[in-house]
CSV table of C-alpha atoms in Angstrom, one decimal:
chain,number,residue,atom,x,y,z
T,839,UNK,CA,0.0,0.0,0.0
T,840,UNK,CA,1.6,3.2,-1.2
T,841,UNK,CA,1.6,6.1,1.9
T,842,UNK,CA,-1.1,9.1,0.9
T,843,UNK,CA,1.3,11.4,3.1
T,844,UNK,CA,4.4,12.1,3.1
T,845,UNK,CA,6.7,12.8,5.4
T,846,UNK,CA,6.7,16.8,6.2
T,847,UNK,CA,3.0,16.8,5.1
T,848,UNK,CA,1.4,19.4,8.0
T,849,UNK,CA,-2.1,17.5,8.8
T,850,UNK,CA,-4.8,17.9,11.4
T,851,UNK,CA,-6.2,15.2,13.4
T,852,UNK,CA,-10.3,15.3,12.6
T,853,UNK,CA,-12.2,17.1,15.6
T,854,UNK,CA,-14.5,14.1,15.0
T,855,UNK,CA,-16.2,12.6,18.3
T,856,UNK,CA,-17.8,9.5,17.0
T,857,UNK,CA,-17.3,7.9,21.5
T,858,UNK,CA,-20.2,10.7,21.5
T,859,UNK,CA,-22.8,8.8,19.4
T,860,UNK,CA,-22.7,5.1,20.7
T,861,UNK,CA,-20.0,2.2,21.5
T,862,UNK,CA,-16.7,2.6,19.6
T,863,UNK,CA,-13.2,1.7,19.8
T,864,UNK,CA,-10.6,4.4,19.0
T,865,UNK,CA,-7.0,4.9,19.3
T,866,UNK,CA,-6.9,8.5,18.4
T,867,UNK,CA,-6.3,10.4,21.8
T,868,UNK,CA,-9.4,13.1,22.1
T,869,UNK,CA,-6.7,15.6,23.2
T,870,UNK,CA,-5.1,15.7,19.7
T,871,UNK,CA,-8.7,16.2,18.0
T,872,UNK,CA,-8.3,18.9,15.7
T,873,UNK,CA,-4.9,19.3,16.3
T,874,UNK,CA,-2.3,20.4,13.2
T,875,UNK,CA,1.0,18.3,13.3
T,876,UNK,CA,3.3,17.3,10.9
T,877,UNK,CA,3.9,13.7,9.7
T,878,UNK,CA,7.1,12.4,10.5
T,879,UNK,CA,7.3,8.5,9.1
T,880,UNK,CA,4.9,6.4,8.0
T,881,UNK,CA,4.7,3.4,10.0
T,882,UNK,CA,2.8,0.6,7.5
T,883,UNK,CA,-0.7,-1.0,6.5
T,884,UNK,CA,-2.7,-2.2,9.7
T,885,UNK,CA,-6.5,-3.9,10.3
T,886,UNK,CA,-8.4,-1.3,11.4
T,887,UNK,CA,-8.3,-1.7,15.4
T,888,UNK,CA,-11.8,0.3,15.1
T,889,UNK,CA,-13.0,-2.8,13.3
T,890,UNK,CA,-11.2,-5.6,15.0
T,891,UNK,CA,-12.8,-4.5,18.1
T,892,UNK,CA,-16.3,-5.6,17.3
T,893,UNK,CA,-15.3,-8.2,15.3
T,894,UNK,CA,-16.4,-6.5,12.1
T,895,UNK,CA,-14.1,-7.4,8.8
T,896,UNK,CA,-11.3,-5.2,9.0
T,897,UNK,CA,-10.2,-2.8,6.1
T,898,UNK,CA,-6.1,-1.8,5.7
T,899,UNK,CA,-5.9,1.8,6.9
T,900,UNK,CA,-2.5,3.7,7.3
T,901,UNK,CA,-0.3,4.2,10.0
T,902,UNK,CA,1.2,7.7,10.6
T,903,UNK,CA,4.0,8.9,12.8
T,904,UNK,CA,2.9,12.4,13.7
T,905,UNK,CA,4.8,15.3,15.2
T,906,UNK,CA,2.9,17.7,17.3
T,907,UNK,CA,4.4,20.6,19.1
T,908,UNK,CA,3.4,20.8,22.7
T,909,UNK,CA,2.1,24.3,22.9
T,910,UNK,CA,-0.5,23.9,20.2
T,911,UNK,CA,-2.1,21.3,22.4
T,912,UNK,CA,-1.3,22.6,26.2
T,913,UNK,CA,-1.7,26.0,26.1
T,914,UNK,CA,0.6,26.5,29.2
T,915,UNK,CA,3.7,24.6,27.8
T,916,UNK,CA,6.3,26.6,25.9
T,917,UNK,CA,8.4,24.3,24.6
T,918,UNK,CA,8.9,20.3,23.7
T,919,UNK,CA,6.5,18.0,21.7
T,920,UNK,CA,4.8,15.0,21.0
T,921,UNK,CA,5.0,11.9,18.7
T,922,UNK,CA,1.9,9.4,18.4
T,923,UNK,CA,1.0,6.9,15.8
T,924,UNK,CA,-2.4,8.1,14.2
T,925,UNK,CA,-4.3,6.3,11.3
T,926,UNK,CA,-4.6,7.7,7.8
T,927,UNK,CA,-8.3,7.9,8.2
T,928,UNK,CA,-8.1,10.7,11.4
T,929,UNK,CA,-5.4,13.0,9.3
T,930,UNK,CA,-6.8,15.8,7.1
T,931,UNK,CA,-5.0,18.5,5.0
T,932,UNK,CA,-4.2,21.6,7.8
T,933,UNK,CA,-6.5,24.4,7.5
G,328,UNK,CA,-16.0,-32.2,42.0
G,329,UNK,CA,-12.4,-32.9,42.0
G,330,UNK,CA,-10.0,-30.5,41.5
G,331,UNK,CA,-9.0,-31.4,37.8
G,332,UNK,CA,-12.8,-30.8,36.7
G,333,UNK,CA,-13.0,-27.2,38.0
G,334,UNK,CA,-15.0,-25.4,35.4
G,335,UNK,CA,-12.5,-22.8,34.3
G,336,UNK,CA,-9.9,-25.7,33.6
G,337,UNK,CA,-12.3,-27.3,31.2
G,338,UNK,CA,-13.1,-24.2,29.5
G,339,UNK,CA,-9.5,-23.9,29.2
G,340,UNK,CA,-9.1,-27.7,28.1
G,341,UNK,CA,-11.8,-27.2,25.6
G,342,UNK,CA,-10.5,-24.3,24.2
G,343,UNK,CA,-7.1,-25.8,23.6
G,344,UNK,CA,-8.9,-28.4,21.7
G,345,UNK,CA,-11.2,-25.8,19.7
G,346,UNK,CA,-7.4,-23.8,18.2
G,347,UNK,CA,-5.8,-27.2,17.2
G,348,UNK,CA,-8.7,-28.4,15.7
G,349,UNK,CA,-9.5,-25.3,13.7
G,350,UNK,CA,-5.5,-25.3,12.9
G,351,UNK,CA,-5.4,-22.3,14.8
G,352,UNK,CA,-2.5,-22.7,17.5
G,353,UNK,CA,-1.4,-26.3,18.2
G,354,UNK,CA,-0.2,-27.5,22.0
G,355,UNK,CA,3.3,-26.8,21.1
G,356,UNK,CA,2.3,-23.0,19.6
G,357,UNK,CA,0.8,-22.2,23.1
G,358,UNK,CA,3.7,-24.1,24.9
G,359,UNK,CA,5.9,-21.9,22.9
G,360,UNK,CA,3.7,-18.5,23.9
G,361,UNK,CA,3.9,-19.3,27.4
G,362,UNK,CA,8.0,-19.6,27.9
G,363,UNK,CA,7.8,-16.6,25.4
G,364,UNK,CA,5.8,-15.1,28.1
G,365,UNK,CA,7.7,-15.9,30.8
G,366,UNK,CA,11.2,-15.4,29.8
G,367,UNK,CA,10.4,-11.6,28.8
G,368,UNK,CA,11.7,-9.0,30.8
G,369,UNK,CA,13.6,-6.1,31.0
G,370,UNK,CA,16.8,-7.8,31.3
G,371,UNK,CA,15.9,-8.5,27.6
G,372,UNK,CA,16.1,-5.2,26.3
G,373,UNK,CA,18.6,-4.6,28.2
G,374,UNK,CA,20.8,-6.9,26.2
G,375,UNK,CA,19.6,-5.1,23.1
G,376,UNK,CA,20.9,-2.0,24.4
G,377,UNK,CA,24.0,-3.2,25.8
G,378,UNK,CA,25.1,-4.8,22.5
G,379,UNK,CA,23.9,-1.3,20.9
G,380,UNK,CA,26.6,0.6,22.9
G,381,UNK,CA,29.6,-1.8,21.6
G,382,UNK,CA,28.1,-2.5,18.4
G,383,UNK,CA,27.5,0.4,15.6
G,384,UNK,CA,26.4,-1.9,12.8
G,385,UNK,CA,23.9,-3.3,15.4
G,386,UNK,CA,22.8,0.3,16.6
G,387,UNK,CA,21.7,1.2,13.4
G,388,UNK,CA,20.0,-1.7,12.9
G,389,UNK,CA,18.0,-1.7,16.3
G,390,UNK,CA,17.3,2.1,15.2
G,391,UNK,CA,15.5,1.0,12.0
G,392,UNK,CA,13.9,-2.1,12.8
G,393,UNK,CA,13.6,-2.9,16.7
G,394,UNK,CA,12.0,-6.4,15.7
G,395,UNK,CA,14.7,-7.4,13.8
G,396,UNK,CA,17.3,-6.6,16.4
G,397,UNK,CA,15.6,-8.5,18.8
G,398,UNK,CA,15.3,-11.4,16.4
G,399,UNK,CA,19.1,-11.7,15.9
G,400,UNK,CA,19.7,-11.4,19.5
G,401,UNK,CA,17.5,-15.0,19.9
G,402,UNK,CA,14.1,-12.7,21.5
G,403,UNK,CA,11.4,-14.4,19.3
G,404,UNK,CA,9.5,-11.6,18.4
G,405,UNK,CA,6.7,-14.3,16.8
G,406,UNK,CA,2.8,-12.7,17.1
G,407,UNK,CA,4.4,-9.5,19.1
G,408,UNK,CA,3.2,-6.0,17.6
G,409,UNK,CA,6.2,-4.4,15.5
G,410,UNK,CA,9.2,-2.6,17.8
G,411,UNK,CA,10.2,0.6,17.3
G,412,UNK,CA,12.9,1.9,19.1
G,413,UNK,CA,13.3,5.7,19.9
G,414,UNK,CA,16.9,7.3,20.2
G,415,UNK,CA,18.1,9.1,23.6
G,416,UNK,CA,21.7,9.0,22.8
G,417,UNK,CA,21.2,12.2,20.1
G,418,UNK,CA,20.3,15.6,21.1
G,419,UNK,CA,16.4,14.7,22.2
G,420,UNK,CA,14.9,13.2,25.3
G,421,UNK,CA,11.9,10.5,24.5
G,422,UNK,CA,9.8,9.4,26.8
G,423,UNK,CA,7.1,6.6,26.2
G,424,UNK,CA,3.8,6.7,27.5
G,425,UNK,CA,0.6,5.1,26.6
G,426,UNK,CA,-2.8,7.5,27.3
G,427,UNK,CA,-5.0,4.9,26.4
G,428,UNK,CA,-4.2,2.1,28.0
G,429,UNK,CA,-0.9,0.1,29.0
G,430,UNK,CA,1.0,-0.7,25.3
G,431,UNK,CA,3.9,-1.6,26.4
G,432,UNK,CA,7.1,-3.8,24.4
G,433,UNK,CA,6.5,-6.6,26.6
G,434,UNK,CA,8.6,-9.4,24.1
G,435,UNK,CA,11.6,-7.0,25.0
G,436,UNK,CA,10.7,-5.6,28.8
G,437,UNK,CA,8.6,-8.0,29.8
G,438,UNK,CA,5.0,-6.6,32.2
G,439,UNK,CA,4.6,-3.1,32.6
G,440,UNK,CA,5.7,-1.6,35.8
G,441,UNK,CA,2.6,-0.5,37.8
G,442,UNK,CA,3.3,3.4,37.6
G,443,UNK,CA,3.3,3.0,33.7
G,444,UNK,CA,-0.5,1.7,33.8
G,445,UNK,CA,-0.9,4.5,36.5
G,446,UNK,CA,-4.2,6.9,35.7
G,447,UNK,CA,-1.5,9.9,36.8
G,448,UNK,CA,1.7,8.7,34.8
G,449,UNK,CA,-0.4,8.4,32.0
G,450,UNK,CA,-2.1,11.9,32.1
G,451,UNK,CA,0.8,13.7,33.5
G,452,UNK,CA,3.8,12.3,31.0
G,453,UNK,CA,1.8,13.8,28.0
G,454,UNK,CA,1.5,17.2,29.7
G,455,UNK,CA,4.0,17.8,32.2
G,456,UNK,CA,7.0,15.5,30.6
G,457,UNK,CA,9.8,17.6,32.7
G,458,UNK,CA,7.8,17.8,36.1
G,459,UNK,CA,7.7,14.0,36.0
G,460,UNK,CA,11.1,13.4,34.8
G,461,UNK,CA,11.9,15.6,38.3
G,462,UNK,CA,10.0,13.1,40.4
G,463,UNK,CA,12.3,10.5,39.0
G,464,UNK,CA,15.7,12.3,39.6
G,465,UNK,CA,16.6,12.5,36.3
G,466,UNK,CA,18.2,15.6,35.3
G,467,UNK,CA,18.8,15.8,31.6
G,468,UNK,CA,22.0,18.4,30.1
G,469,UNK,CA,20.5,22.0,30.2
G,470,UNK,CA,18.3,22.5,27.0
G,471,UNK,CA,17.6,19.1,26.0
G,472,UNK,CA,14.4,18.7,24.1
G,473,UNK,CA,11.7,16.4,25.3
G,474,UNK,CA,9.5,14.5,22.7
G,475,UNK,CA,6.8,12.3,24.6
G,476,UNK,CA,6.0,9.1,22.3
G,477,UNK,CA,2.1,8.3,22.8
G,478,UNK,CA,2.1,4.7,22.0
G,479,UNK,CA,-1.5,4.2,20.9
G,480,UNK,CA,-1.8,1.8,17.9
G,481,UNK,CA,0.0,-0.9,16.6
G,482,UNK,CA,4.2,0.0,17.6
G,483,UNK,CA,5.4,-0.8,20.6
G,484,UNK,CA,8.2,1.6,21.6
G,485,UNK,CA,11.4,1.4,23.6
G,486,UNK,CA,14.0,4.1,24.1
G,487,UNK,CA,17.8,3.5,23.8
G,488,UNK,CA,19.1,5.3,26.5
G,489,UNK,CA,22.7,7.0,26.4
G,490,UNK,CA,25.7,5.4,27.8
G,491,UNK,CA,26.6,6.3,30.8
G,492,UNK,CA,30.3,8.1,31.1
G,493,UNK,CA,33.2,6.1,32.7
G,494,UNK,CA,32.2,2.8,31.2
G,495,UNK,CA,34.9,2.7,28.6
G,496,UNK,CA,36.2,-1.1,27.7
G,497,UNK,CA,33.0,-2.6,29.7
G,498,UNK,CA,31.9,-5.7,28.2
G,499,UNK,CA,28.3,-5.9,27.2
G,500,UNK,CA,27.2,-8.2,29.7
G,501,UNK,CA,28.5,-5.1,32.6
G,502,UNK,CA,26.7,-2.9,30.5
G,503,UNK,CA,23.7,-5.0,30.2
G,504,UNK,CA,23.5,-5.2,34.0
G,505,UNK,CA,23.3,-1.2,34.3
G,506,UNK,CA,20.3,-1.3,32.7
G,507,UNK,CA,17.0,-0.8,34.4
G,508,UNK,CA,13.0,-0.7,33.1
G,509,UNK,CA,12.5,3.0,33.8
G,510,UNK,CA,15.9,3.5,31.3
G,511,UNK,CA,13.9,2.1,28.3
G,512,UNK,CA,10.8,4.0,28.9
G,513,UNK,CA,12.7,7.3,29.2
G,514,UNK,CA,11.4,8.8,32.7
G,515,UNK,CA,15.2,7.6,34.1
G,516,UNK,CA,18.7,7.5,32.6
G,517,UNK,CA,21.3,4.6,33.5
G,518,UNK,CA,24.1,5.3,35.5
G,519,UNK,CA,27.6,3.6,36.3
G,520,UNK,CA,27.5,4.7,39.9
């Protein structure tokens, strides 16, 4: 499976809330909803863990390593950042 | 009822029977899992480090793919999620934390240590990396960067830690001893003292 992003592509994670609308299984952390970072290494092809939870047939989605600065998610930290592994399907282009 | 015909052992015996049947794992597949199981722990990645610090073709290696390094050092890394391995011995600090749950490289460090499962570890590594690295003693070089790793999907991540000064011409088996859990997550730093 060829990556969709490359690295150095600036992406936001999708201020989506699906836990709000009934049972789901997600591995996107709600504190980097809607959060820009920049992807750093794509990490492979994985079953959807959304799907595998329920049993449900699982479709390929894309694994991102994704750099996120601190500050843009903890609005009293100055400096340092994050890196966290977040599926294709949660990245969108950067407003 | 004897003690042999306790419910949950026959669940487990008819289970057993259900995976070879279906092909699925035979006895000597879940024999295999267990001493997989049971041999993991920190001492483990601790031999993967050690043989990083004397060995620079090896380093690199353990850099790119932390599965494969494992492999060659004889850690079957069969059915375990991929390893990634983060670097502490360049300019930035990484610290592993999982928010979501407990991920943790257990074919290379074995359980994780209760504070890593910790409702407060969790929530404070992400957000207050440095005020937990203080609670730990470890004092990084003034200035040095700190990158928490959220390990939320399908990696599992260790840090190599730096190697500690005056341990010139140590064999890896002194290094290896040196060593610890916390060194591999990234909230402590080994030591020689």
């Amino acid at each position: 499976m060829t990556p969709l992003l490359e690295p150095g592509h600036t992406v936001r994670v999708r201020d989506d809330w699906p836990e709000a609308h009934g049972p789901v299984h997600l591995r996107t952390p709600h504190y980097l909803r809607g959060v820009s970072g920049r992807v750093e290494r794509y990490l492979g092809s994985f079953p959807n863990p959304e799907d595998l939870a329920f049993g449900r047939t699982p479709r390929p989605v894309q694994l991102y390593h994704v750099a996120f600065e601190a500050g843009a998610i903890w609005p009293e930290v100055a400096e340092g950042g994050l890196l966290v592994e977040i599926y294709g399907h949660w990245l969108e282009p950067s407003p | 009822m004897s003690l042999d015909e306790i419910e949950s052992e026959r669940l487990l015996g008819a289970l057993r029977q259900v995976l070879a049947d279906k092909g699925i794992a035979t006895a000597r597949d879940i024999a295999e899992q267990i001493t997989q199981t049971e041999t993991a722990s920190p001492a483990q990645g601790a031999r993967l480090v050690a043989r990083a610090w004397v060995d620079d073709t090896f380093r690199a290696l353990m850099l790119r793919d932390g599965t494969m390094a494992a492999e060659t050092m004889g850690i079957s890394m069969r059915g375990a999620p991929p390893l990634g391995v983060l670097d502490n011995t360049g300019p930035v600090h990484h610290l592993v934390v999982c928010t979501l749950c407990s991920c943790y490289p257990r074919a290379v460090l074995g359980y994780p240590p209760f504070w890593f499962k910790s409702a407060a570890y969790r929530a404070r590594a992400v957000r207050d990396p440095r005020g937990v690295l203080a609670e730990w003693n470890t004092v990084l070089p003034e200035g040095t960067p700190i990158r928490v790793v959220d390990s939320t999907a399908d990696y599992r991540w260790m840090v190599l830690p730096r190697r500690p000064a005056g341990t010139g011409g140590w064999s890896e088996e002194r290094l290896a001893v040196l060593v610890r859990e916390g060194d591999m997550v990234g909230v402590t730093c080994p030591t020689a003292g």
